[in-house]
């Protein structure tokens, strides 16, 4: 049986060649977000970039990756306010200052117009998202998760202490020491018997 011959691909397109011969593809290790800015003209676009990013990095990134020409770049760092809200936005913790944000506004060689916002959000399950948000808000109200909840006293515990103090003053409930309430009378009697033999036993142990 004669098998059909298989054509050998060229050297540059052979995937079985070692990595040193293949064409290397390097992906970026950072994230750049294009911000929707309807107040800017079509000649300008704003990006949210890492803090260690500079103007030359953004210009080279847009030119080499997307082929977008850049005339000029302006950058500024936005400092975040101090807050007690956690990073997930659902609880409160110690006071902290979140990490600052860096924005860059570039002037484009060719204008760019944002597409219109979609009106039908069913593809992104917006109804279920809103329902879960409403449920979480109701649960927060029930659990009373407020920023000053840890500083407020426990009203139920205070009321219980107050009622117990009134009963003790009115002699409605006889006060007993802890060792009697726990039923440790036998231990005190044993200590009282061995008082003469064991000098380490305190005197108050001999009281009935």
PDB file of C-alpha atoms in Angstrom:
ATOM      1  CA  UNK A   1       0.000   0.000   0.000  1.00  0.00           C
ATOM      2  CA  UNK A   2       1.436   3.322  -1.062  1.00  0.00           C
ATOM      3  CA  UNK A   3       0.641   6.265   1.197  1.00  0.00           C
ATOM      4  CA  UNK A   4       0.162   9.730  -0.228  1.00  0.00           C
ATOM      5  CA  UNK A   5       2.965  12.155   0.431  1.00  0.00           C
ATOM      6  CA  UNK A   6       2.412  15.044   2.781  1.00  0.00           C
ATOM      7  CA  UNK A   7       3.740  18.446   1.847  1.00  0.00           C
ATOM      8  CA  UNK A   8       6.209  19.853   4.346  1.00  0.00           C
ATOM      9  CA  UNK A   9       5.381  23.457   5.255  1.00  0.00           C
ATOM     10  CA  UNK A  10       7.898  26.232   4.994  1.00  0.00           C
ATOM     11  CA  UNK A  11      10.313  26.884   7.816  1.00  0.00           C
ATOM     12  CA  UNK A  12       8.663  30.102   8.937  1.00  0.00           C
ATOM     13  CA  UNK A  13       5.191  28.546   9.210  1.00  0.00           C
ATOM     14  CA  UNK A  14       6.111  25.214  10.775  1.00  0.00           C
ATOM     15  CA  UNK A  15       4.564  24.940  14.234  1.00  0.00           C
ATOM     16  CA  UNK A  16       6.864  22.046  15.147  1.00  0.00           C
ATOM     17  CA  UNK A  17       9.970  24.195  15.083  1.00  0.00           C
ATOM     18  CA  UNK A  18      11.604  25.163  18.381  1.00  0.00           C
ATOM     19  CA  UNK A  19      10.450  28.368  20.071  1.00  0.00           C
ATOM     20  CA  UNK A  20      13.725  30.116  19.215  1.00  0.00           C
ATOM     21  CA  UNK A  21      12.913  29.882  15.495  1.00  0.00           C
ATOM     22  CA  UNK A  22       9.214  30.728  15.665  1.00  0.00           C
ATOM     23  CA  UNK A  23       7.865  34.240  15.595  1.00  0.00           C
ATOM     24  CA  UNK A  24       7.468  35.368  19.196  1.00  0.00           C
ATOM     25  CA  UNK A  25       4.244  37.087  20.306  1.00  0.00           C
ATOM     26  CA  UNK A  26       4.392  39.102  23.529  1.00  0.00           C
ATOM     27  CA  UNK A  27       1.120  40.091  25.215  1.00  0.00           C
ATOM     28  CA  UNK A  28       0.984  43.122  27.540  1.00  0.00           C
ATOM     29  CA  UNK A  29       0.909  42.594  31.296  1.00  0.00           C
ATOM     30  CA  UNK A  30      -1.218  45.673  32.011  1.00  0.00           C
ATOM     31  CA  UNK A  31      -4.791  46.790  31.445  1.00  0.00           C
ATOM     32  CA  UNK A  32      -5.906  49.954  29.669  1.00  0.00           C
ATOM     33  CA  UNK A  33      -9.560  51.014  29.698  1.00  0.00           C
ATOM     34  CA  UNK A  34     -11.169  53.408  27.227  1.00  0.00           C
ATOM     35  CA  UNK A  35     -13.466  55.751  29.158  1.00  0.00           C
ATOM     36  CA  UNK A  36     -16.746  56.881  27.639  1.00  0.00           C
ATOM     37  CA  UNK A  37     -16.520  60.695  27.501  1.00  0.00           C
ATOM     38  CA  UNK A  38     -19.467  62.274  25.687  1.00  0.00           C
ATOM     39  CA  UNK A  39     -18.353  65.759  26.802  1.00  0.00           C
ATOM     40  CA  UNK A  40     -15.140  65.572  24.750  1.00  0.00           C
ATOM     41  CA  UNK A  41     -14.908  66.288  21.049  1.00  0.00           C
ATOM     42  CA  UNK A  42     -14.358  63.392  18.592  1.00  0.00           C
ATOM     43  CA  UNK A  43     -10.705  64.408  18.350  1.00  0.00           C
ATOM     44  CA  UNK A  44     -10.014  63.401  21.954  1.00  0.00           C
ATOM     45  CA  UNK A  45     -10.210  60.105  23.834  1.00  0.00           C
ATOM     46  CA  UNK A  46      -9.581  59.331  27.489  1.00  0.00           C
ATOM     47  CA  UNK A  47      -7.976  56.178  28.889  1.00  0.00           C
ATOM     48  CA  UNK A  48      -7.526  54.768  32.376  1.00  0.00           C
ATOM     49  CA  UNK A  49      -3.967  53.491  32.627  1.00  0.00           C
ATOM     50  CA  UNK A  50      -1.699  52.003  35.342  1.00  0.00           C
ATOM     51  CA  UNK A  51       0.162  54.370  37.640  1.00  0.00           C
ATOM     52  CA  UNK A  52       3.562  53.422  36.187  1.00  0.00           C
ATOM     53  CA  UNK A  53       2.422  54.254  32.639  1.00  0.00           C
ATOM     54  CA  UNK A  54       3.828  57.337  30.907  1.00  0.00           C
ATOM     55  CA  UNK A  55       2.821  59.281  27.802  1.00  0.00           C
ATOM     56  CA  UNK A  56       5.288  57.564  25.499  1.00  0.00           C
ATOM     57  CA  UNK A  57       4.020  54.134  26.562  1.00  0.00           C
ATOM     58  CA  UNK A  58       0.436  55.012  25.687  1.00  0.00           C
ATOM     59  CA  UNK A  59       1.415  56.567  22.351  1.00  0.00           C
ATOM     60  CA  UNK A  60       3.445  53.518  21.321  1.00  0.00           C
ATOM     61  CA  UNK A  61       0.716  51.163  22.543  1.00  0.00           C
ATOM     62  CA  UNK A  62      -2.015  52.813  20.453  1.00  0.00           C
ATOM     63  CA  UNK A  63       0.213  53.117  17.402  1.00  0.00           C
ATOM     64  CA  UNK A  64       1.671  49.603  17.355  1.00  0.00           C
ATOM     65  CA  UNK A  65      -1.335  47.599  18.569  1.00  0.00           C
ATOM     66  CA  UNK A  66      -4.312  49.440  17.065  1.00  0.00           C
ATOM     67  CA  UNK A  67      -2.678  51.658  14.458  1.00  0.00           C
ATOM     68  CA  UNK A  68      -4.137  54.807  16.009  1.00  0.00           C
ATOM     69  CA  UNK A  69      -2.144  57.966  15.477  1.00  0.00           C
ATOM     70  CA  UNK A  70      -1.668  60.263  18.458  1.00  0.00           C
ATOM     71  CA  UNK A  71      -0.866  63.981  18.264  1.00  0.00           C
ATOM     72  CA  UNK A  72      -0.470  64.785  21.980  1.00  0.00           C
ATOM     73  CA  UNK A  73      -1.079  63.212  25.380  1.00  0.00           C
ATOM     74  CA  UNK A  74      -2.128  64.793  28.669  1.00  0.00           C
ATOM     75  CA  UNK A  75      -2.134  62.882  31.960  1.00  0.00           C
ATOM     76  CA  UNK A  76      -3.200  63.464  35.542  1.00  0.00           C
ATOM     77  CA  UNK A  77      -3.494  61.403  38.730  1.00  0.00           C
ATOM     78  CA  UNK A  78      -6.792  61.440  40.589  1.00  0.00           C
ATOM     79  CA  UNK A  79      -6.412  60.914  44.336  1.00  0.00           C
ATOM     80  CA  UNK A  80      -9.228  58.940  45.961  1.00  0.00           C
ATOM     81  CA  UNK A  81     -11.032  60.143  49.108  1.00  0.00           C
ATOM     82  CA  UNK A  82     -10.611  58.427  52.468  1.00  0.00           C
ATOM     83  CA  UNK A  83     -13.330  55.868  53.137  1.00  0.00           C
ATOM     84  CA  UNK A  84     -14.314  53.011  55.447  1.00  0.00           C
ATOM     85  CA  UNK A  85     -16.104  51.009  52.768  1.00  0.00           C
ATOM     86  CA  UNK A  86     -14.399  47.743  51.858  1.00  0.00           C
ATOM     87  CA  UNK A  87     -13.221  46.976  48.338  1.00  0.00           C
ATOM     88  CA  UNK A  88     -16.341  44.958  47.563  1.00  0.00           C
ATOM     89  CA  UNK A  89     -18.504  47.896  48.649  1.00  0.00           C
ATOM     90  CA  UNK A  90     -20.697  45.849  51.004  1.00  0.00           C
ATOM     91  CA  UNK A  91     -19.202  46.318  54.492  1.00  0.00           C
ATOM     92  CA  UNK A  92     -17.258  48.759  56.630  1.00  0.00           C
ATOM     93  CA  UNK A  93     -13.716  48.398  57.957  1.00  0.00           C
ATOM     94  CA  UNK A  94     -10.838  50.595  59.118  1.00  0.00           C
ATOM     95  CA  UNK A  95     -10.252  53.971  57.513  1.00  0.00           C
ATOM     96  CA  UNK A  96      -8.153  53.722  54.366  1.00  0.00           C
ATOM     97  CA  UNK A  97      -7.330  55.632  51.203  1.00  0.00           C
ATOM     98  CA  UNK A  98      -7.900  53.644  47.989  1.00  0.00           C
ATOM     99  CA  UNK A  99      -5.254  53.530  45.291  1.00  0.00           C
ATOM    100  CA  UNK A 100      -5.114  56.585  43.069  1.00  0.00           C
ATOM    101  CA  UNK A 101      -6.299  56.502  39.457  1.00  0.00           C
ATOM    102  CA  UNK A 102      -4.307  57.727  36.479  1.00  0.00           C
ATOM    103  CA  UNK A 103      -6.080  59.059  33.400  1.00  0.00           C
ATOM    104  CA  UNK A 104      -4.638  60.091  30.056  1.00  0.00           C
ATOM    105  CA  UNK A 105      -6.390  62.172  27.415  1.00  0.00           C
ATOM    106  CA  UNK A 106      -4.975  61.812  23.894  1.00  0.00           C
ATOM    107  CA  UNK A 107      -5.527  63.945  20.827  1.00  0.00           C
ATOM    108  CA  UNK A 108      -6.209  61.661  17.856  1.00  0.00           C
ATOM    109  CA  UNK A 109      -5.140  62.152  14.251  1.00  0.00           C
ATOM    110  CA  UNK A 110      -8.520  60.892  13.064  1.00  0.00           C
ATOM    111  CA  UNK A 111     -11.810  61.544  14.899  1.00  0.00           C
ATOM    112  CA  UNK A 112     -13.525  58.783  16.826  1.00  0.00           C
ATOM    113  CA  UNK A 113     -17.267  58.813  17.603  1.00  0.00           C
ATOM    114  CA  UNK A 114     -18.708  56.616  20.330  1.00  0.00           C
ATOM    115  CA  UNK A 115     -21.555  54.294  19.272  1.00  0.00           C
ATOM    116  CA  UNK A 116     -24.961  54.863  20.820  1.00  0.00           C
ATOM    117  CA  UNK A 117     -25.696  53.201  24.143  1.00  0.00           C
ATOM    118  CA  UNK A 118     -27.812  50.033  23.829  1.00  0.00           C
ATOM    119  CA  UNK A 119     -31.389  50.310  25.026  1.00  0.00           C
ATOM    120  CA  UNK A 120     -32.115  46.579  25.294  1.00  0.00           C
ATOM    121  CA  UNK A 121     -29.958  45.209  28.139  1.00  0.00           C
ATOM    122  CA  UNK A 122     -31.561  41.766  28.302  1.00  0.00           C
ATOM    123  CA  UNK A 123     -28.466  40.204  26.741  1.00  0.00           C
ATOM    124  CA  UNK A 124     -26.458  41.176  29.818  1.00  0.00           C
ATOM    125  CA  UNK A 125     -29.106  39.910  32.312  1.00  0.00           C
ATOM    126  CA  UNK A 126     -29.713  43.345  33.775  1.00  0.00           C
ATOM    127  CA  UNK A 127     -33.021  42.312  35.375  1.00  0.00           C
ATOM    128  CA  UNK A 128     -31.398  39.576  37.460  1.00  0.00           C
ATOM    129  CA  UNK A 129     -28.568  41.950  38.377  1.00  0.00           C
ATOM    130  CA  UNK A 130     -31.011  44.602  39.624  1.00  0.00           C
ATOM    131  CA  UNK A 131     -32.975  41.973  41.550  1.00  0.00           C
ATOM    132  CA  UNK A 132     -29.833  40.758  43.319  1.00  0.00           C
ATOM    133  CA  UNK A 133     -28.865  44.331  44.180  1.00  0.00           C
ATOM    134  CA  UNK A 134     -32.281  45.012  45.705  1.00  0.00           C
ATOM    135  CA  UNK A 135     -32.084  41.785  47.700  1.00  0.00           C
ATOM    136  CA  UNK A 136     -28.665  42.713  49.075  1.00  0.00           C
ATOM    137  CA  UNK A 137     -29.868  46.168  50.076  1.00  0.00           C
ATOM    138  CA  UNK A 138     -32.811  44.669  51.961  1.00  0.00           C
ATOM    139  CA  UNK A 139     -30.511  42.227  53.744  1.00  0.00           C
ATOM    140  CA  UNK A 140     -28.230  45.094  54.789  1.00  0.00           C
ATOM    141  CA  UNK A 141     -31.177  46.963  56.276  1.00  0.00           C
ATOM    142  CA  UNK A 142     -32.296  43.897  58.189  1.00  0.00           C
ATOM    143  CA  UNK A 143     -28.824  43.224  59.557  1.00  0.00           C
ATOM    144  CA  UNK A 144     -28.358  46.908  60.395  1.00  0.00           C
ATOM    145  CA  UNK A 145     -24.940  47.056  58.789  1.00  0.00           C
ATOM    146  CA  UNK A 146     -24.225  50.736  59.415  1.00  0.00           C
ATOM    147  CA  UNK A 147     -20.903  52.497  59.804  1.00  0.00           C
ATOM    148  CA  UNK A 148     -21.593  53.346  63.498  1.00  0.00           C
ATOM    149  CA  UNK A 149     -23.252  50.059  64.492  1.00  0.00           C
ATOM    150  CA  UNK A 150     -20.134  48.901  66.378  1.00  0.00           C
ATOM    151  CA  UNK A 151     -20.139  52.097  68.474  1.00  0.00           C
ATOM    152  CA  UNK A 152     -23.794  51.817  69.573  1.00  0.00           C
ATOM    153  CA  UNK A 153     -24.620  49.937  72.806  1.00  0.00           C
ATOM    154  CA  UNK A 154     -26.584  46.708  72.857  1.00  0.00           C
ATOM    155  CA  UNK A 155     -30.048  47.909  73.927  1.00  0.00           C
ATOM    156  CA  UNK A 156     -31.422  44.412  74.524  1.00  0.00           C
ATOM    157  CA  UNK A 157     -28.541  43.511  76.832  1.00  0.00           C
ATOM    158  CA  UNK A 158     -28.900  46.770  78.737  1.00  0.00           C
ATOM    159  CA  UNK A 159     -32.604  46.144  79.234  1.00  0.00           C
ATOM    160  CA  UNK A 160     -31.944  42.624  80.528  1.00  0.00           C
ATOM    161  CA  UNK A 161     -29.390  43.949  83.059  1.00  0.00           C
ATOM    162  CA  UNK A 162     -31.840  46.609  84.194  1.00  0.00           C
ATOM    163  CA  UNK A 163     -34.627  44.096  84.791  1.00  0.00           C
ATOM    164  CA  UNK A 164     -32.291  41.780  86.681  1.00  0.00           C
ATOM    165  CA  UNK A 165     -31.099  44.650  88.908  1.00  0.00           C
ATOM    166  CA  UNK A 166     -34.722  45.592  89.737  1.00  0.00           C
ATOM    167  CA  UNK A 167     -35.513  42.004  90.745  1.00  0.00           C
ATOM    168  CA  UNK A 168     -32.495  41.882  93.027  1.00  0.00           C
ATOM    169  CA  UNK A 169     -33.468  45.168  94.707  1.00  0.00           C
ATOM    170  CA  UNK A 170     -37.025  43.996  95.282  1.00  0.00           C
ATOM    171  CA  UNK A 171     -35.772  40.645  96.700  1.00  0.00           C
ATOM    172  CA  UNK A 172     -37.851  38.864  94.103  1.00  0.00           C
ATOM    173  CA  UNK A 173     -34.825  36.802  93.206  1.00  0.00           C
ATOM    174  CA  UNK A 174     -32.320  35.805  95.861  1.00  0.00           C
ATOM    175  CA  UNK A 175     -28.754  36.566  94.887  1.00  0.00           C
ATOM    176  CA  UNK A 176     -26.359  33.659  95.002  1.00  0.00           C
ATOM    177  CA  UNK A 177     -22.666  33.610  94.357  1.00  0.00           C
ATOM    178  CA  UNK A 178     -21.372  31.925  91.253  1.00  0.00           C
ATOM    179  CA  UNK A 179     -20.084  28.822  93.025  1.00  0.00           C
ATOM    180  CA  UNK A 180     -23.526  28.195  94.531  1.00  0.00           C
ATOM    181  CA  UNK A 181     -25.302  28.845  91.248  1.00  0.00           C
ATOM    182  CA  UNK A 182     -23.040  26.267  89.621  1.00  0.00           C
ATOM    183  CA  UNK A 183     -23.644  23.719  92.380  1.00  0.00           C
ATOM    184  CA  UNK A 184     -20.122  23.697  93.791  1.00  0.00           C
ATOM    185  CA  UNK A 185     -21.164  23.472  97.461  1.00  0.00           C
ATOM    186  CA  UNK A 186     -19.487  20.116  97.908  1.00  0.00           C
ATOM    187  CA  UNK A 187     -16.143  21.563  96.855  1.00  0.00           C
ATOM    188  CA  UNK A 188     -16.344  24.302  99.488  1.00  0.00           C
ATOM    189  CA  UNK A 189     -17.247  21.800 102.185  1.00  0.00           C
ATOM    190  CA  UNK A 190     -14.269  19.637 101.279  1.00  0.00           C
ATOM    191  CA  UNK A 191     -11.987  22.666 101.381  1.00  0.00           C
ATOM    192  CA  UNK A 192     -13.428  23.662 104.757  1.00  0.00           C
ATOM    193  CA  UNK A 193     -12.734  20.203 106.211  1.00  0.00           C
ATOM    194  CA  UNK A 194      -9.153  20.233 105.013  1.00  0.00           C
ATOM    195  CA  UNK A 195      -8.546  23.779 106.198  1.00  0.00           C
ATOM    196  CA  UNK A 196      -6.541  22.734 109.203  1.00  0.00           C
ATOM    197  CA  UNK A 197      -4.489  20.275 107.210  1.00  0.00           C
ATOM    198  CA  UNK A 198      -3.963  22.515 104.219  1.00  0.00           C
ATOM    199  CA  UNK A 199      -3.014  26.106 105.195  1.00  0.00           C
ATOM    200  CA  UNK A 200      -3.274  27.254 101.566  1.00  0.00           C
ATOM    201  CA  UNK A 201      -7.088  27.077 101.711  1.00  0.00           C
ATOM    202  CA  UNK A 202      -8.505  30.649 102.239  1.00  0.00           C
ATOM    203  CA  UNK A 203     -10.670  31.506 105.264  1.00  0.00           C
ATOM    204  CA  UNK A 204     -13.763  32.391 103.269  1.00  0.00           C
ATOM    205  CA  UNK A 205     -13.989  28.782 102.119  1.00  0.00           C
ATOM    206  CA  UNK A 206     -15.042  27.757 105.638  1.00  0.00           C
ATOM    207  CA  UNK A 207     -18.245  29.824 105.447  1.00  0.00           C
ATOM    208  CA  UNK A 208     -21.368  27.754 104.696  1.00  0.00           C
TER     209      UNK A 208
END
